[in-house]
Amino acid sequence: MRLVVFDGGRLGALDGDDVVELSISRPPDHRGPLHAVIASDSPPGSVANAPRRRLAEVGVEAPLPQPGKILGAPVNYIDHGNEMGEHHTVAQLGVFLKAPSSVLAPGGTIRLPYTDQRTDHEAELAVVIGRTARNLPPERALEHVFGYTCALDITVRSGEDRSTRKSFDTFTPLGTAVTTADEVGDPGRLRIRSWVNGALRQDASTKDMIYGVPELLAYASSVMTLWPGDVILTGTPAGVGPLTHGDTVTVEIGHVGRLDVTVSTAGAIDYATRPGERNPRLVPPGSRDSTI
Ligand code: MN
């Protein structure tokens, strides 16, 4: 199934270009109806007499508007590591956390925070966890996957920690649908592409991941418990590049789906005027006046 959330928290299944509304067995909370389905571990039913709606005519929302956590994998394709001059991988860098508040709905607008700092698109396969997982062996890891969706890991190329540079509001577009694992099959054999303004920027296969999905889930779950509805971003291949006002960005992943968003600089500020920069007081170690 290809599951979408639309029109104020309704759950639907995609059938071609149509959406058919589904019923769920427990009422959704702020985490949305898809999270409720995943957490209840019971399949959604069809809504009797629900009209078929055209996907283009409904208000599509983020499939998981508030994941418990979003994990990212730094430098998980060799060719992207080469383009960034970074030769460490998950083995040395570990995984990183993105703020759940960074999720953006399909069709939404990425807000670039700074007028003068490069901010890149990173197209990524996102894994949606289905069952609580801790210390997964790689050979059992895929049993804990609910499904997959398209994601962008939007990233400011400044000097802060990854969790800051990648956590601005709107920096994790997700969707359009979450496609269940049974429809996707092997997550290590998917074509992943991205376009900016219609020009192809990234074109790779998930077989070129350094840590495949099973190994990444094994590693992540050795650090922290993975919960139903958690989202794991699996890294981006080569071809990342800067975004500017008015851009349209598309991600397409074979057997998974497609995601479209736009870009705006509305509200962007000069990097030097951000809060904090005007108070760069460093205090010697041991000082009782420390503000750090
Ligand atoms: Mn990334």
Short mmCIF file of C-alpha atoms and ligand atoms in Angstrom, two decimals:
data_model
loop_
_atom_site.label_atom_id
_atom_site.label_comp_id
_atom_site.label_asym_id
_atom_site.label_seq_id
_atom_site.Cartn_x
_atom_site.Cartn_y
_atom_site.Cartn_z
CA MET A 1 0.00 0.00 0.00
CA ARG A 2 0.94 3.57 -0.62
CA LEU A 3 -0.37 5.54 2.34
CA VAL A 4 -0.96 9.28 2.36
CA VAL A 5 -2.26 11.73 4.93
CA PHE A 6 -4.56 14.44 3.62
CA ASP A 7 -7.27 17.02 4.36
CA GLY A 8 -6.80 17.53 8.08
CA GLY A 9 -5.46 14.20 9.29
CA ARG A 10 -7.32 11.70 7.09
CA LEU A 11 -5.50 8.54 6.02
CA GLY A 12 -5.73 7.34 2.44
CA ALA A 13 -4.37 4.71 0.10
CA LEU A 14 -3.13 5.72 -3.33
CA ASP A 15 -4.68 3.88 -6.24
CA GLY A 16 -3.05 5.28 -9.33
CA ASP A 17 -3.70 9.01 -9.18
CA ASP A 18 -6.65 8.56 -6.81
CA VAL A 19 -6.87 8.56 -3.02
CA VAL A 20 -9.24 6.20 -1.19
CA GLU A 21 -9.88 7.07 2.44
CA LEU A 22 -9.08 4.43 5.06
CA SER A 23 -10.38 3.91 8.58
CA ILE A 24 -8.09 3.37 11.56
CA SER A 25 -8.71 1.47 14.77
CA ARG A 26 -7.53 4.11 17.22
CA PRO A 27 -7.95 7.87 17.10
CA PRO A 28 -4.88 9.74 15.91
CA ASP A 29 -2.99 12.13 18.17
CA HIS A 30 -0.59 14.89 17.19
CA ARG A 31 1.58 12.29 15.49
CA GLY A 32 -1.11 11.70 12.88
CA PRO A 33 -3.20 8.80 11.58
CA LEU A 34 -0.35 6.89 9.97
CA HIS A 35 1.52 6.81 13.25
CA ALA A 36 -1.64 5.47 14.91
CA VAL A 37 -1.80 2.65 12.35
CA ILE A 38 1.88 1.79 12.77
CA ALA A 39 1.69 1.85 16.58
CA SER A 40 -1.44 -0.33 16.67
CA ASP A 41 0.23 -2.89 14.40
CA SER A 42 -3.10 -3.51 12.67
CA PRO A 43 -3.86 -2.71 9.03
CA PRO A 44 -6.20 0.14 8.14
CA GLY A 45 -9.60 -0.69 6.65
CA SER A 46 -11.49 0.90 3.78
CA VAL A 47 -13.98 3.61 4.57
CA ALA A 48 -17.34 2.46 3.24
CA ASN A 49 -18.77 4.85 0.67
CA ALA A 50 -15.68 7.04 0.75
CA PRO A 51 -15.45 8.85 -2.55
CA ARG A 52 -12.35 8.40 -4.65
CA ARG A 53 -10.55 11.69 -4.82
CA ARG A 54 -7.84 12.81 -7.20
CA LEU A 55 -4.52 13.12 -5.35
CA ALA A 56 -3.98 16.47 -7.06
CA GLU A 57 -7.24 17.76 -5.61
CA VAL A 58 -6.69 16.96 -1.94
CA GLY A 59 -4.52 18.77 0.59
CA VAL A 60 -1.61 16.39 1.08
CA GLU A 61 0.04 16.54 4.49
CA ALA A 62 3.25 15.05 5.88
CA PRO A 63 2.75 11.29 6.37
CA LEU A 64 4.43 11.55 9.78
CA PRO A 65 4.14 15.19 10.94
CA GLN A 66 5.89 14.61 14.24
CA PRO A 67 8.10 11.50 14.31
CA GLY A 68 9.44 10.46 17.72
CA LYS A 69 12.86 10.98 16.23
CA ILE A 70 14.54 11.51 12.88
CA LEU A 71 17.97 9.94 12.44
CA GLY A 72 20.43 10.74 9.70
CA ALA A 73 23.41 8.89 8.27
CA PRO A 74 26.36 11.14 7.42
CA VAL A 75 28.39 10.26 4.32
CA ASN A 76 26.72 6.98 3.40
CA TYR A 77 27.62 6.94 -0.30
CA ILE A 78 31.30 6.93 -1.33
CA ASP A 79 30.80 9.31 -4.27
CA HIS A 80 29.11 11.89 -2.01
CA GLY A 81 31.96 11.56 0.51
CA ASN A 82 34.37 12.30 -2.32
CA GLU A 83 32.47 15.41 -3.46
CA MET A 84 32.48 16.72 0.13
CA GLY A 85 36.11 15.76 0.83
CA GLU A 86 34.90 13.68 3.77
CA HIS A 87 36.28 10.17 4.10
CA HIS A 88 34.81 9.24 7.43
CA THR A 89 31.54 7.33 7.41
CA VAL A 90 28.92 6.14 9.87
CA ALA A 91 31.62 3.92 11.39
CA GLN A 92 33.55 6.98 12.62
CA LEU A 93 30.85 9.68 12.68
CA GLY A 94 27.90 7.69 14.03
CA VAL A 95 24.35 8.76 13.25
CA PHE A 96 22.88 12.19 13.99
CA LEU A 97 19.48 13.49 15.12
CA LYS A 98 17.31 15.98 13.28
CA ALA A 99 14.57 17.84 15.12
CA PRO A 100 11.09 16.30 14.59
CA SER A 101 9.86 19.89 14.09
CA SER A 102 11.87 20.04 10.84
CA VAL A 103 9.32 17.91 8.91
CA LEU A 104 7.79 19.55 5.83
CA ALA A 105 4.71 18.29 3.98
CA PRO A 106 4.79 17.37 0.29
CA GLY A 107 4.22 20.47 -1.81
CA GLY A 108 5.53 22.63 1.02
CA THR A 109 8.14 25.36 0.94
CA ILE A 110 11.67 25.00 2.29
CA ARG A 111 12.60 28.24 4.05
CA LEU A 112 16.27 29.09 3.63
CA PRO A 113 17.36 30.65 6.93
CA TYR A 114 20.33 32.71 5.72
CA THR A 115 20.84 35.03 2.76
CA ASP A 116 24.55 34.27 2.59
CA GLN A 117 25.14 30.65 3.60
CA ARG A 118 24.99 27.80 1.10
CA THR A 119 22.05 25.48 1.81
CA ASP A 120 21.94 22.17 -0.09
CA HIS A 121 19.40 19.58 -1.10
CA GLU A 122 20.19 15.96 -0.18
CA ALA A 123 17.77 13.41 -1.65
CA GLU A 124 17.48 10.36 0.58
CA LEU A 125 15.58 7.12 1.05
CA ALA A 126 13.75 7.31 4.39
CA VAL A 127 12.96 4.19 6.42
CA VAL A 128 9.86 4.21 8.64
CA ILE A 129 10.20 1.94 11.66
CA GLY A 130 7.29 -0.43 12.27
CA ARG A 131 8.13 -2.18 15.53
CA THR A 132 10.19 -1.23 18.57
CA ALA A 133 13.77 -2.27 17.93
CA ARG A 134 16.83 -2.53 20.15
CA ASN A 135 20.11 -4.24 19.26
CA LEU A 136 18.83 -5.56 15.96
CA PRO A 137 21.01 -8.06 14.14
CA PRO A 138 21.28 -7.01 10.47
CA GLU A 139 19.62 -10.21 9.27
CA ARG A 140 16.47 -9.42 11.29
CA ALA A 141 16.45 -5.65 10.80
CA LEU A 142 14.06 -5.43 7.86
CA GLU A 143 11.37 -7.22 9.91
CA HIS A 144 11.12 -3.99 11.92
CA VAL A 145 10.52 -1.73 8.91
CA PHE A 146 6.99 -0.54 8.22
CA GLY A 147 7.79 1.14 4.93
CA TYR A 148 9.76 3.71 2.99
CA THR A 149 9.30 7.22 1.74
CA CYS A 150 11.19 9.96 -0.10
CA ALA A 151 13.01 12.57 1.95
CA LEU A 152 15.21 15.60 1.63
CA ASP A 153 17.87 16.24 4.25
CA ILE A 154 18.25 19.99 3.78
CA THR A 155 21.60 21.18 5.10
CA VAL A 156 23.27 24.53 5.75
CA ARG A 157 26.98 24.29 4.92
CA SER A 158 28.16 26.33 7.90
CA GLY A 159 30.29 25.30 10.84
CA GLU A 160 27.78 24.17 13.43
CA ASP A 161 27.05 20.63 14.52
CA ARG A 162 24.97 18.61 12.04
CA SER A 163 21.98 18.57 14.40
CA THR A 164 21.80 22.37 14.14
CA ARG A 165 22.57 22.77 10.44
CA LYS A 166 19.95 20.19 9.45
CA SER A 167 17.18 20.96 11.97
CA PHE A 168 15.73 24.26 10.79
CA ASP A 169 11.96 24.18 10.38
CA THR A 170 11.05 22.81 6.88
CA PHE A 171 14.42 21.02 6.53
CA THR A 172 13.00 17.48 6.38
CA PRO A 173 10.47 17.21 3.56
CA LEU A 174 8.83 13.74 3.73
CA GLY A 175 6.41 11.91 1.44
CA THR A 176 4.39 11.97 -0.65
CA ALA A 177 3.27 8.45 0.33
CA VAL A 178 4.78 5.95 2.75
CA THR A 179 5.00 2.75 0.72
CA THR A 180 4.78 -0.40 2.81
CA ALA A 181 7.84 -2.63 2.93
CA ASP A 182 6.12 -5.52 1.12
CA GLU A 183 5.65 -3.33 -1.98
CA VAL A 184 9.22 -2.04 -1.97
CA GLY A 185 11.07 -5.33 -1.53
CA ASP A 186 14.84 -5.04 -1.24
CA PRO A 187 15.73 -1.47 -0.14
CA GLY A 188 19.24 -2.04 -1.48
CA ARG A 189 18.21 -2.06 -5.14
CA LEU A 190 16.32 1.21 -5.63
CA ARG A 191 17.06 3.98 -8.11
CA ILE A 192 17.13 7.37 -6.40
CA ARG A 193 17.02 10.60 -8.38
CA SER A 194 16.54 14.29 -7.69
CA TRP A 195 15.89 17.30 -9.88
CA VAL A 196 16.12 21.03 -9.25
CA ASN A 197 13.95 23.10 -11.60
CA GLY A 198 13.62 20.02 -13.79
CA ALA A 199 17.39 19.50 -14.18
CA LEU A 200 18.64 16.11 -13.01
CA ARG A 201 21.04 16.56 -10.09
CA GLN A 202 21.30 13.13 -8.42
CA ASP A 203 20.96 9.71 -10.04
CA ALA A 204 22.20 6.70 -8.10
CA SER A 205 21.25 3.31 -6.69
CA THR A 206 20.78 2.49 -3.04
CA LYS A 207 23.07 -0.50 -3.67
CA ASP A 208 25.93 2.00 -3.41
CA MET A 209 25.18 2.79 0.23
CA ILE A 210 28.15 2.18 2.52
CA TYR A 211 25.84 1.04 5.32
CA GLY A 212 22.83 -0.64 3.72
CA VAL A 213 19.47 -0.37 5.45
CA PRO A 214 19.97 -3.56 7.54
CA GLU A 215 23.42 -2.50 8.73
CA LEU A 216 22.28 1.06 9.43
CA LEU A 217 19.33 -0.15 11.53
CA ALA A 218 21.61 -2.57 13.37
CA TYR A 219 24.03 0.24 14.18
CA ALA A 220 21.36 2.80 15.13
CA SER A 221 19.52 0.31 17.35
CA SER A 222 22.78 -0.52 19.12
CA VAL A 223 22.79 3.10 20.30
CA MET A 224 19.12 3.87 20.92
CA THR A 225 15.76 2.13 20.92
CA LEU A 226 13.90 2.68 17.66
CA TRP A 227 10.16 3.31 18.07
CA PRO A 228 7.26 2.74 15.70
CA GLY A 229 7.04 5.74 13.39
CA ASP A 230 10.67 6.81 13.82
CA VAL A 231 12.23 7.96 10.55
CA ILE A 232 15.75 6.95 9.51
CA LEU A 233 17.35 8.90 6.66
CA THR A 234 19.88 6.77 4.84
CA GLY A 235 22.28 9.31 3.34
CA THR A 236 22.56 11.02 -0.01
CA PRO A 237 24.49 10.17 -3.18
CA ALA A 238 26.67 12.59 -5.16
CA GLY A 239 25.16 15.61 -6.88
CA VAL A 240 24.10 17.78 -3.97
CA GLY A 241 24.00 21.50 -4.63
CA PRO A 242 22.80 24.86 -3.34
CA LEU A 243 19.19 25.95 -3.33
CA THR A 244 17.92 29.44 -4.13
CA HIS A 245 14.64 31.31 -3.94
CA GLY A 246 12.01 29.98 -6.33
CA ASP A 247 13.59 26.58 -6.91
CA THR A 248 11.47 23.48 -7.22
CA VAL A 249 12.99 20.22 -5.95
CA THR A 250 11.79 16.73 -6.84
CA VAL A 251 12.88 13.38 -5.42
CA GLU A 252 11.89 10.10 -7.04
CA ILE A 253 12.76 6.66 -5.68
CA GLY A 254 11.86 3.52 -7.58
CA HIS A 255 9.06 1.44 -5.99
CA VAL A 256 8.73 4.13 -3.28
CA GLY A 257 7.32 7.28 -4.85
CA ARG A 258 7.89 10.92 -5.54
CA LEU A 259 8.16 14.14 -3.53
CA ASP A 260 7.94 17.75 -4.77
CA VAL A 261 8.71 20.91 -2.77
CA THR A 262 9.63 24.53 -3.44
CA VAL A 263 12.19 26.90 -1.92
CA SER A 264 11.90 30.42 -0.51
CA THR A 265 14.22 32.94 1.08
CA ALA A 266 11.32 34.84 2.66
CA GLY A 267 12.39 35.79 6.17
CA ALA A 268 16.05 34.86 5.61
CA ILE A 269 18.63 36.85 7.55
CA ASP A 270 22.33 37.59 7.15
CA TYR A 271 24.33 34.89 8.94
CA ALA A 272 26.22 37.48 10.98
CA THR A 273 22.98 38.84 12.44
CA ARG A 274 21.72 35.51 13.81
CA PRO A 275 21.09 35.35 17.55
CA GLY A 276 24.24 34.35 19.38
CA GLU A 277 26.79 35.81 17.00
CA ARG A 278 26.69 39.17 18.81
CA ASN A 279 27.53 37.53 22.12
CA PRO A 280 30.50 35.28 21.30
CA ARG A 281 31.95 35.44 24.80
CA LEU A 282 34.41 32.66 25.47
CA VAL A 283 35.20 32.17 29.13
CA PRO A 284 38.46 30.62 30.35
CA PRO A 285 38.10 27.12 31.80
CA GLY A 286 37.42 27.17 35.52
CA SER A 287 35.87 30.62 35.53
CA ARG A 288 32.81 30.90 37.75
CA ASP A 289 31.44 33.39 35.25
CA SER A 290 30.94 30.69 32.66
CA THR A 291 27.82 31.12 30.52
CA ILE A 292 28.39 28.00 28.42
MN MN B 1 22.03 13.65 4.56
#
